[in-house]
mmCIF file of C-alpha atoms in Angstrom:
data_model
loop_
_atom_site.group_PDB
_atom_site.id
_atom_site.type_symbol
_atom_site.label_atom_id
_atom_site.label_comp_id
_atom_site.label_asym_id
_atom_site.label_seq_id
_atom_site.Cartn_x
_atom_site.Cartn_y
_atom_site.Cartn_z
ATOM 1 C CA MET A 1 -129.798 -108.136 -83.114
ATOM 2 C CA THR A 2 -130.734 -104.737 -81.979
ATOM 3 C CA GLN A 3 -132.611 -104.168 -78.395
ATOM 4 C CA PRO A 4 -136.344 -103.175 -79.130
ATOM 5 C CA LEU A 5 -136.032 -100.326 -77.309
ATOM 6 C CA ARG A 6 -139.897 -100.548 -76.351
ATOM 7 C CA LYS A 7 -141.101 -96.679 -76.414
ATOM 8 C CA LEU A 8 -139.265 -96.018 -79.813
ATOM 9 C CA THR A 9 -142.473 -96.299 -81.873
ATOM 10 C CA MET A 10 -142.199 -93.900 -84.381
ATOM 11 C CA ALA A 11 -141.094 -95.038 -88.036
ATOM 12 C CA LEU A 12 -137.535 -93.840 -88.816
ATOM 13 C CA PRO A 13 -138.351 -91.463 -92.022
ATOM 14 C CA GLU A 14 -141.077 -89.951 -89.961
ATOM 15 C CA VAL A 15 -138.277 -88.776 -87.388
ATOM 16 C CA LEU A 16 -135.695 -88.236 -90.163
ATOM 17 C CA ALA A 17 -138.087 -85.759 -92.076
ATOM 18 C CA ARG A 18 -138.220 -84.089 -88.928
ATOM 19 C CA ILE A 19 -134.477 -82.954 -88.184
ATOM 20 C CA GLU A 20 -131.589 -82.147 -90.142
ATOM 21 C CA VAL A 21 -129.037 -84.757 -89.997
ATOM 22 C CA ASP A 22 -125.502 -84.600 -91.476
ATOM 23 C CA PRO A 23 -124.386 -86.472 -94.694
ATOM 24 C CA PRO A 24 -122.544 -89.530 -93.489
ATOM 25 C CA SER A 25 -124.966 -90.076 -90.534
ATOM 26 C CA ARG A 26 -127.773 -89.941 -92.952
ATOM 27 C CA THR A 27 -125.880 -92.624 -95.528
ATOM 28 C CA LEU A 28 -125.659 -94.649 -92.667
ATOM 29 C CA VAL A 29 -128.913 -94.820 -91.748
ATOM 30 C CA GLU A 30 -130.081 -94.823 -95.216
ATOM 31 C CA GLY A 31 -132.433 -97.986 -95.998
ATOM 32 C CA LEU A 32 -133.135 -99.191 -92.170
ATOM 33 C CA ALA A 33 -136.150 -99.681 -91.043
ATOM 34 C CA THR A 34 -136.533 -98.727 -87.578
ATOM 35 C CA VAL A 35 -134.751 -96.252 -85.122
ATOM 36 C CA PRO A 36 -133.202 -98.900 -83.049
ATOM 37 C CA GLU A 37 -131.736 -100.076 -86.097
ATOM 38 C CA ALA A 38 -130.226 -96.281 -86.722
ATOM 39 C CA LEU A 39 -129.529 -95.799 -82.873
ATOM 40 C CA ALA A 40 -127.676 -99.180 -83.567
ATOM 41 C CA ALA A 41 -125.328 -98.128 -86.592
ATOM 42 C CA LEU A 42 -124.633 -94.577 -85.559
ATOM 43 C CA GLU A 43 -123.780 -95.792 -81.708
ATOM 44 C CA GLN A 44 -121.149 -98.026 -83.667
ATOM 45 C CA HIS A 45 -119.954 -95.426 -85.844
ATOM 46 C CA GLY A 46 -119.408 -93.043 -82.967
ATOM 47 C CA HIS A 47 -122.081 -90.475 -84.864
ATOM 48 C CA TRP A 48 -123.401 -89.838 -81.363
ATOM 49 C CA ILE A 49 -125.137 -85.940 -82.673
ATOM 50 C CA ALA A 50 -127.257 -87.636 -84.900
ATOM 51 C CA ALA A 51 -128.256 -89.846 -82.195
ATOM 52 C CA ILE A 52 -128.960 -87.614 -79.912
ATOM 53 C CA ARG A 53 -131.038 -85.684 -82.622
ATOM 54 C CA ILE A 54 -133.159 -89.002 -83.600
ATOM 55 C CA LEU A 55 -133.918 -89.593 -80.194
ATOM 56 C CA GLY A 56 -135.043 -85.971 -79.175
ATOM 57 C CA GLN A 57 -137.852 -87.509 -82.040
ATOM 58 C CA ALA A 58 -138.036 -90.335 -81.359
ATOM 59 C CA LEU A 59 -139.067 -90.636 -77.500
ATOM 60 C CA PRO A 60 -142.509 -89.710 -76.486
ATOM 61 C CA VAL A 61 -142.079 -86.075 -75.785
ATOM 62 C CA ARG A 62 -142.562 -86.689 -72.084
ATOM 63 C CA GLU A 63 -139.624 -89.468 -71.836
ATOM 64 C CA ALA A 64 -137.866 -86.801 -73.925
ATOM 65 C CA VAL A 65 -138.094 -84.036 -71.715
ATOM 66 C CA TRP A 66 -137.577 -85.812 -68.641
ATOM 67 C CA TRP A 67 -133.934 -87.362 -70.800
ATOM 68 C CA ALA A 68 -132.643 -83.667 -71.294
ATOM 69 C CA CYS A 69 -133.478 -83.284 -67.651
ATOM 70 C CA VAL A 70 -131.492 -86.094 -66.509
ATOM 71 C CA CYS A 71 -128.841 -84.704 -68.937
ATOM 72 C CA ALA A 72 -128.672 -81.147 -67.277
ATOM 73 C CA ARG A 73 -128.485 -83.046 -64.171
ATOM 74 C CA ARG A 74 -125.266 -85.584 -64.801
ATOM 75 C CA ALA A 75 -123.221 -82.542 -65.876
ATOM 76 C CA PRO A 76 -124.418 -79.684 -62.979
ATOM 77 C CA ASP A 77 -122.931 -76.019 -63.634
ATOM 78 C CA PRO A 78 -121.197 -74.583 -60.673
ATOM 79 C CA ALA A 79 -122.173 -71.510 -62.379
ATOM 80 C CA ALA A 80 -125.678 -72.348 -62.434
ATOM 81 C CA THR A 81 -127.991 -69.707 -61.902
ATOM 82 C CA PRO A 82 -130.995 -69.760 -59.644
ATOM 83 C CA ALA A 83 -133.216 -69.013 -62.610
ATOM 84 C CA ASP A 84 -131.508 -72.059 -64.851
ATOM 85 C CA LEU A 85 -132.212 -74.113 -61.524
ATOM 86 C CA ALA A 86 -136.087 -73.169 -61.397
ATOM 87 C CA ALA A 87 -136.203 -73.835 -64.852
ATOM 88 C CA LEU A 88 -135.066 -77.238 -64.488
ATOM 89 C CA GLN A 89 -137.931 -77.699 -61.125
ATOM 90 C CA ALA A 90 -140.411 -76.468 -63.685
ATOM 91 C CA THR A 91 -139.963 -78.631 -66.009
ATOM 92 C CA ASP A 92 -139.509 -81.755 -63.682
ATOM 93 C CA ALA A 93 -143.076 -80.640 -62.332
ATOM 94 C CA TRP A 94 -144.344 -80.980 -65.701
ATOM 95 C CA VAL A 95 -142.652 -84.078 -65.958
ATOM 96 C CA ARG A 96 -144.467 -85.518 -63.114
ATOM 97 C CA ARG A 97 -147.884 -84.323 -63.667
ATOM 98 C CA PRO A 98 -148.479 -82.619 -67.280
ATOM 99 C CA SER A 99 -150.956 -80.266 -66.984
ATOM 100 C CA GLU A 100 -151.285 -76.699 -69.183
ATOM 101 C CA GLU A 101 -150.391 -74.617 -66.228
ATOM 102 C CA LEU A 102 -147.294 -76.195 -65.274
ATOM 103 C CA ARG A 103 -146.056 -76.587 -69.149
ATOM 104 C CA ARG A 104 -146.631 -72.713 -69.336
ATOM 105 C CA ALA A 105 -144.702 -72.645 -66.273
ATOM 106 C CA ALA A 106 -142.102 -74.279 -67.645
ATOM 107 C CA MET A 107 -141.845 -71.706 -70.352
ATOM 108 C CA ALA A 108 -141.919 -68.956 -67.945
ATOM 109 C CA ALA A 109 -138.955 -70.438 -66.376
ATOM 110 C CA ALA A 110 -137.267 -70.400 -70.163
ATOM 111 C CA GLN A 111 -137.572 -67.226 -70.462
ATOM 112 C CA ALA A 112 -136.850 -65.884 -66.808
ATOM 113 C CA ALA A 113 -133.499 -67.921 -67.215
ATOM 114 C CA GLY A 114 -132.816 -66.517 -70.572
ATOM 115 C CA ALA A 115 -132.801 -70.033 -72.513
ATOM 116 C CA ARG A 116 -129.309 -70.562 -72.479
ATOM 117 C CA SER A 117 -128.885 -73.597 -70.260
ATOM 118 C CA PRO A 118 -129.676 -77.310 -70.359
ATOM 119 C CA GLU A 119 -132.206 -76.602 -68.020
ATOM 120 C CA ALA A 120 -133.984 -74.191 -70.303
ATOM 121 C CA TRP A 121 -133.892 -75.751 -72.995
ATOM 122 C CA ALA A 122 -135.686 -78.619 -71.450
ATOM 123 C CA ALA A 123 -138.420 -76.272 -69.933
ATOM 124 C CA ILE A 124 -138.573 -75.169 -73.731
ATOM 125 C CA GLY A 125 -139.032 -78.786 -74.739
ATOM 126 C CA ALA A 126 -141.901 -79.450 -72.374
ATOM 127 C CA PHE A 127 -143.680 -76.281 -73.460
ATOM 128 C CA TRP A 128 -143.126 -77.248 -76.836
ATOM 129 C CA SER A 129 -144.780 -80.729 -75.968
ATOM 130 C CA GLY A 130 -148.152 -79.726 -77.133
ATOM 131 C CA GLY A 131 -151.076 -77.682 -76.334
ATOM 132 C CA SER A 132 -150.467 -74.121 -77.699
ATOM 133 C CA VAL A 133 -147.697 -71.832 -78.202
ATOM 134 C CA GLY A 134 -149.986 -68.882 -78.357
ATOM 135 C CA PRO A 135 -150.897 -67.045 -75.152
ATOM 136 C CA ALA A 136 -153.340 -68.603 -73.237
ATOM 137 C CA ASP A 137 -156.094 -66.141 -74.228
ATOM 138 C CA ALA A 138 -155.642 -66.606 -77.753
ATOM 139 C CA PRO A 139 -156.907 -69.264 -80.833
ATOM 140 C CA GLU A 140 -154.936 -72.346 -80.080
ATOM 141 C CA ILE A 141 -151.307 -72.559 -82.197
ATOM 142 C CA PRO A 142 -150.256 -76.152 -81.929
ATOM 143 C CA PRO A 143 -146.045 -76.482 -82.223
ATOM 144 C CA ALA A 144 -145.014 -77.867 -85.032
ATOM 145 C CA PRO A 145 -144.032 -81.619 -84.533
ATOM 146 C CA GLN A 146 -140.558 -81.292 -84.348
ATOM 147 C CA MET A 147 -140.132 -78.479 -81.982
ATOM 148 C CA CYS A 148 -140.064 -80.394 -78.432
ATOM 149 C CA GLY A 149 -137.451 -82.994 -79.705
ATOM 150 C CA VAL A 150 -135.363 -80.420 -81.320
ATOM 151 C CA ALA A 151 -135.500 -78.330 -77.542
ATOM 152 C CA VAL A 152 -134.770 -82.095 -76.363
ATOM 153 C CA ALA A 153 -132.050 -82.109 -78.298
ATOM 154 C CA SER A 154 -130.370 -78.772 -77.606
ATOM 155 C CA ALA A 155 -130.805 -79.455 -74.158
ATOM 156 C CA VAL A 156 -128.710 -82.519 -74.587
ATOM 157 C CA LEU A 157 -125.957 -81.099 -76.445
ATOM 158 C CA LEU A 158 -125.408 -78.146 -74.281
ATOM 159 C CA ALA A 159 -125.165 -80.329 -71.289
ATOM 160 C CA ALA A 160 -122.548 -82.652 -72.978
ATOM 161 C CA LEU A 161 -120.426 -79.208 -73.151
ATOM 162 C CA ARG A 162 -120.350 -78.765 -69.441
ATOM 163 C CA PRO A 163 -118.491 -77.634 -67.657
ATOM 164 C CA ASP A 164 -115.685 -78.390 -69.687
ATOM 165 C CA PRO A 165 -116.413 -78.479 -73.753
ATOM 166 C CA GLU A 166 -113.359 -80.905 -74.541
ATOM 167 C CA GLN A 167 -115.283 -83.521 -72.522
ATOM 168 C CA ALA A 168 -118.545 -83.303 -74.623
ATOM 169 C CA ALA A 169 -117.701 -86.088 -77.168
ATOM 170 C CA GLY A 170 -117.017 -88.468 -73.992
ATOM 171 C CA ARG A 171 -120.607 -87.447 -72.203
ATOM 172 C CA HIS A 172 -122.771 -88.232 -75.686
ATOM 173 C CA PRO A 173 -122.042 -91.844 -75.410
ATOM 174 C CA ALA A 174 -123.648 -91.770 -71.911
ATOM 175 C CA PHE A 175 -126.227 -89.500 -72.722
ATOM 176 C CA VAL A 176 -127.296 -91.831 -75.236
ATOM 177 C CA ALA A 177 -127.047 -95.029 -72.742
ATOM 178 C CA SER A 178 -129.517 -92.657 -70.685
ATOM 179 C CA ALA A 179 -131.926 -92.629 -73.348
ATOM 180 C CA ARG A 180 -131.798 -95.984 -74.217
ATOM 181 C CA ASN A 181 -132.658 -96.792 -71.022
ATOM 182 C CA ILE A 182 -135.660 -94.260 -70.707
ATOM 183 C CA ALA A 183 -137.040 -95.895 -74.245
ATOM 184 C CA ASP A 184 -137.103 -99.398 -72.205
ATOM 185 C CA GLY A 185 -138.922 -97.901 -69.643
ATOM 186 C CA GLY A 186 -136.454 -97.080 -67.024
ATOM 187 C CA GLY A 187 -135.453 -93.602 -65.269
ATOM 188 C CA GLY A 188 -132.571 -92.597 -67.500
#
Protein backbone atom coordinates (compact mmCIF):
# COMPACT_ATOMS: atom_id res chain seq x y z
CA MET A 1 0.00 0.00 0.00
CA THR A 2 1.20 3.49 -0.87
CA GLN A 3 1.86 5.97 1.95
CA PRO A 4 -0.92 8.61 1.86
CA LEU A 5 1.32 11.73 1.95
CA ARG A 6 -1.44 13.94 3.29
CA LYS A 7 -0.38 17.21 1.63
CA LEU A 8 -0.45 15.72 -1.89
CA THR A 9 -4.11 16.36 -2.61
CA MET A 10 -3.97 17.41 -6.27
CA ALA A 11 -5.38 14.85 -8.69
CA LEU A 12 -2.75 13.04 -10.74
CA PRO A 13 -4.34 13.97 -14.12
CA GLU A 14 -4.22 17.66 -13.13
CA VAL A 15 -0.54 17.33 -12.21
CA LEU A 16 0.31 15.52 -15.44
CA ALA A 17 -1.52 18.15 -17.50
CA ARG A 18 0.86 20.80 -16.14
CA ILE A 19 4.20 19.19 -17.02
CA GLU A 20 6.19 17.31 -19.60
CA VAL A 21 6.97 13.76 -18.57
CA ASP A 22 9.09 11.46 -20.69
CA PRO A 23 7.12 8.70 -22.46
CA PRO A 24 8.47 5.78 -20.37
CA SER A 25 7.53 7.60 -17.14
CA ARG A 26 4.11 8.54 -18.49
CA THR A 27 3.48 4.89 -19.39
CA LEU A 28 4.30 3.89 -15.80
CA VAL A 29 1.75 6.27 -14.30
CA GLU A 30 -1.07 5.96 -16.85
CA GLY A 31 -4.19 4.66 -15.19
CA LEU A 32 -3.01 5.41 -11.65
CA ALA A 33 -5.38 7.45 -9.53
CA THR A 34 -3.18 9.40 -7.12
CA VAL A 35 0.11 11.21 -6.94
CA PRO A 36 1.42 8.88 -4.17
CA GLU A 37 0.71 5.86 -6.40
CA ALA A 38 2.52 7.53 -9.29
CA LEU A 39 5.49 8.37 -7.08
CA ALA A 40 5.72 4.78 -5.86
CA ALA A 41 5.74 3.47 -9.45
CA LEU A 42 8.32 6.01 -10.60
CA GLU A 43 10.59 5.38 -7.61
CA GLN A 44 10.37 1.62 -8.03
CA HIS A 45 11.60 1.96 -11.62
CA GLY A 46 14.17 4.70 -10.98
CA HIS A 47 12.35 7.47 -12.84
CA TRP A 48 13.58 10.16 -10.47
CA ILE A 49 13.40 13.19 -12.74
CA ALA A 50 9.72 12.55 -13.49
CA ALA A 51 9.07 12.08 -9.75
CA ILE A 52 10.77 15.43 -9.03
CA ARG A 53 8.70 17.19 -11.70
CA ILE A 54 5.49 15.69 -10.34
CA LEU A 55 6.37 16.66 -6.77
CA GLY A 56 7.11 20.23 -7.84
CA GLN A 57 3.51 20.49 -9.02
CA ALA A 58 1.77 18.32 -6.43
CA LEU A 59 3.15 19.88 -3.24
CA PRO A 60 1.33 23.00 -2.02
CA VAL A 61 3.33 26.04 -3.20
CA ARG A 62 4.79 26.99 0.16
CA GLU A 63 5.92 23.42 0.87
CA ALA A 64 7.27 23.09 -2.67
CA VAL A 65 9.38 26.23 -2.31
CA TRP A 66 10.60 25.00 1.08
CA TRP A 67 11.63 21.72 -0.58
CA ALA A 68 13.70 23.67 -3.11
CA CYS A 69 15.43 25.47 -0.23
CA VAL A 70 16.11 22.18 1.58
CA CYS A 71 17.66 20.64 -1.53
CA ALA A 72 19.82 23.70 -2.20
CA ARG A 73 21.17 23.44 1.36
CA ARG A 74 21.82 19.69 1.06
CA ALA A 75 24.03 20.26 -1.96
CA PRO A 76 25.99 23.37 -1.06
CA ASP A 77 28.10 24.98 -3.73
CA PRO A 78 31.53 26.08 -2.54
CA ALA A 79 31.43 28.66 -5.34
CA ALA A 80 28.03 30.09 -4.35
CA THR A 81 27.98 33.84 -4.65
CA PRO A 82 26.72 36.22 -1.99
CA ALA A 83 23.81 36.91 -4.35
CA ASP A 84 22.91 33.19 -4.40
CA LEU A 85 22.97 33.07 -0.60
CA ALA A 86 20.86 36.24 -0.44
CA ALA A 87 18.30 34.60 -2.77
CA LEU A 88 18.08 31.62 -0.41
CA GLN A 89 17.65 33.92 2.59
CA ALA A 90 14.93 35.89 0.80
CA THR A 91 13.14 32.66 -0.07
CA ASP A 92 13.38 31.40 3.51
CA ALA A 93 11.85 34.65 4.69
CA TRP A 94 8.91 34.22 2.30
CA VAL A 95 8.37 30.58 3.34
CA ARG A 96 8.33 31.53 7.01
CA ARG A 97 6.05 34.52 6.55
CA PRO A 98 4.47 34.68 3.08
CA SER A 99 3.63 38.22 2.09
CA GLU A 100 3.55 40.25 -1.09
CA GLU A 101 6.57 42.26 0.04
CA LEU A 102 8.66 39.15 0.73
CA ARG A 103 7.49 37.45 -2.49
CA ARG A 104 8.71 40.40 -4.53
CA ALA A 105 11.94 40.57 -2.50
CA ALA A 106 12.59 36.93 -3.38
CA MET A 107 12.28 37.73 -7.09
CA ALA A 108 14.58 40.72 -6.78
CA ALA A 109 17.13 38.47 -5.08
CA ALA A 110 16.75 35.85 -7.83
CA GLN A 111 17.36 38.49 -10.48
CA ALA A 112 20.42 39.78 -8.62
CA ALA A 113 21.75 36.21 -8.53
CA GLY A 114 21.30 35.88 -12.28
CA ALA A 115 18.70 33.09 -12.09
CA ARG A 116 21.41 30.45 -12.52
CA SER A 117 21.48 28.64 -9.18
CA PRO A 118 19.11 26.41 -7.22
CA GLU A 119 18.85 29.23 -4.68
CA ALA A 120 17.72 31.67 -7.37
CA TRP A 121 15.20 29.18 -8.80
CA ALA A 122 13.78 28.57 -5.33
CA ALA A 123 13.27 32.35 -5.08
CA ILE A 124 11.61 32.40 -8.50
CA GLY A 125 9.31 29.65 -7.25
CA ALA A 126 8.31 31.86 -4.34
CA PHE A 127 7.56 34.73 -6.72
CA TRP A 128 5.56 32.48 -9.07
CA SER A 129 3.57 31.05 -6.13
CA GLY A 130 0.73 33.56 -6.52
CA GLY A 131 0.04 37.25 -6.60
CA SER A 132 0.92 39.11 -9.77
CA VAL A 133 3.97 38.53 -11.94
CA GLY A 134 3.65 42.03 -13.35
CA PRO A 135 4.98 45.23 -11.83
CA ALA A 136 3.51 46.10 -8.45
CA ASP A 137 1.77 49.19 -9.83
CA ALA A 138 0.27 47.45 -12.89
CA PRO A 139 -2.95 45.47 -13.26
CA GLU A 140 -2.66 41.98 -11.79
CA ILE A 141 -1.18 39.28 -14.00
CA PRO A 142 -1.47 35.95 -12.18
CA PRO A 143 1.20 33.32 -12.82
CA ALA A 144 0.19 30.23 -14.77
CA PRO A 145 -0.61 27.44 -12.30
CA GLN A 146 2.40 25.33 -13.25
CA MET A 147 5.02 28.08 -12.93
CA CYS A 148 5.88 27.65 -9.25
CA GLY A 149 6.27 23.88 -9.65
CA VAL A 150 8.45 24.28 -12.72
CA ALA A 151 10.76 26.64 -10.82
CA VAL A 152 10.87 24.30 -7.82
CA ALA A 153 11.68 21.24 -9.94
CA SER A 154 14.37 23.27 -11.71
CA ALA A 155 15.89 24.23 -8.36
CA VAL A 156 15.87 20.63 -7.14
CA LEU A 157 17.35 19.26 -10.36
CA LEU A 158 20.07 21.94 -10.38
CA ALA A 159 20.91 21.21 -6.74
CA ALA A 160 21.35 17.53 -7.59
CA LEU A 161 24.06 18.47 -10.08
CA ARG A 162 26.39 20.06 -7.59
CA PRO A 163 29.07 20.06 -6.67
CA ASP A 164 29.66 17.06 -8.98
CA PRO A 165 27.18 16.33 -11.79
CA GLU A 166 28.30 12.70 -11.72
CA GLN A 167 26.58 12.36 -8.33
CA ALA A 168 23.18 13.70 -9.45
CA ALA A 169 21.60 10.28 -9.86
CA GLY A 170 22.57 9.46 -6.29
CA ARG A 171 21.02 12.66 -4.96
CA HIS A 172 17.64 12.24 -6.66
CA PRO A 173 16.33 9.52 -4.30
CA ALA A 174 17.32 11.55 -1.23
CA PHE A 175 15.65 14.66 -2.62
CA VAL A 176 12.44 12.73 -3.39
CA ALA A 177 12.52 11.30 0.15
CA SER A 178 12.80 14.87 1.45
CA ALA A 179 9.70 15.88 -0.52
CA ARG A 180 7.84 12.84 0.81
CA ASN A 181 8.72 13.94 4.34
CA ILE A 182 7.44 17.45 3.65
CA ALA A 183 4.28 16.04 2.05
CA ASP A 184 3.60 14.16 5.27
CA GLY A 185 4.08 17.24 7.45
CA GLY A 186 7.81 17.02 8.18
CA GLY A 187 10.56 19.58 7.65
CA GLY A 188 12.22 17.83 4.74
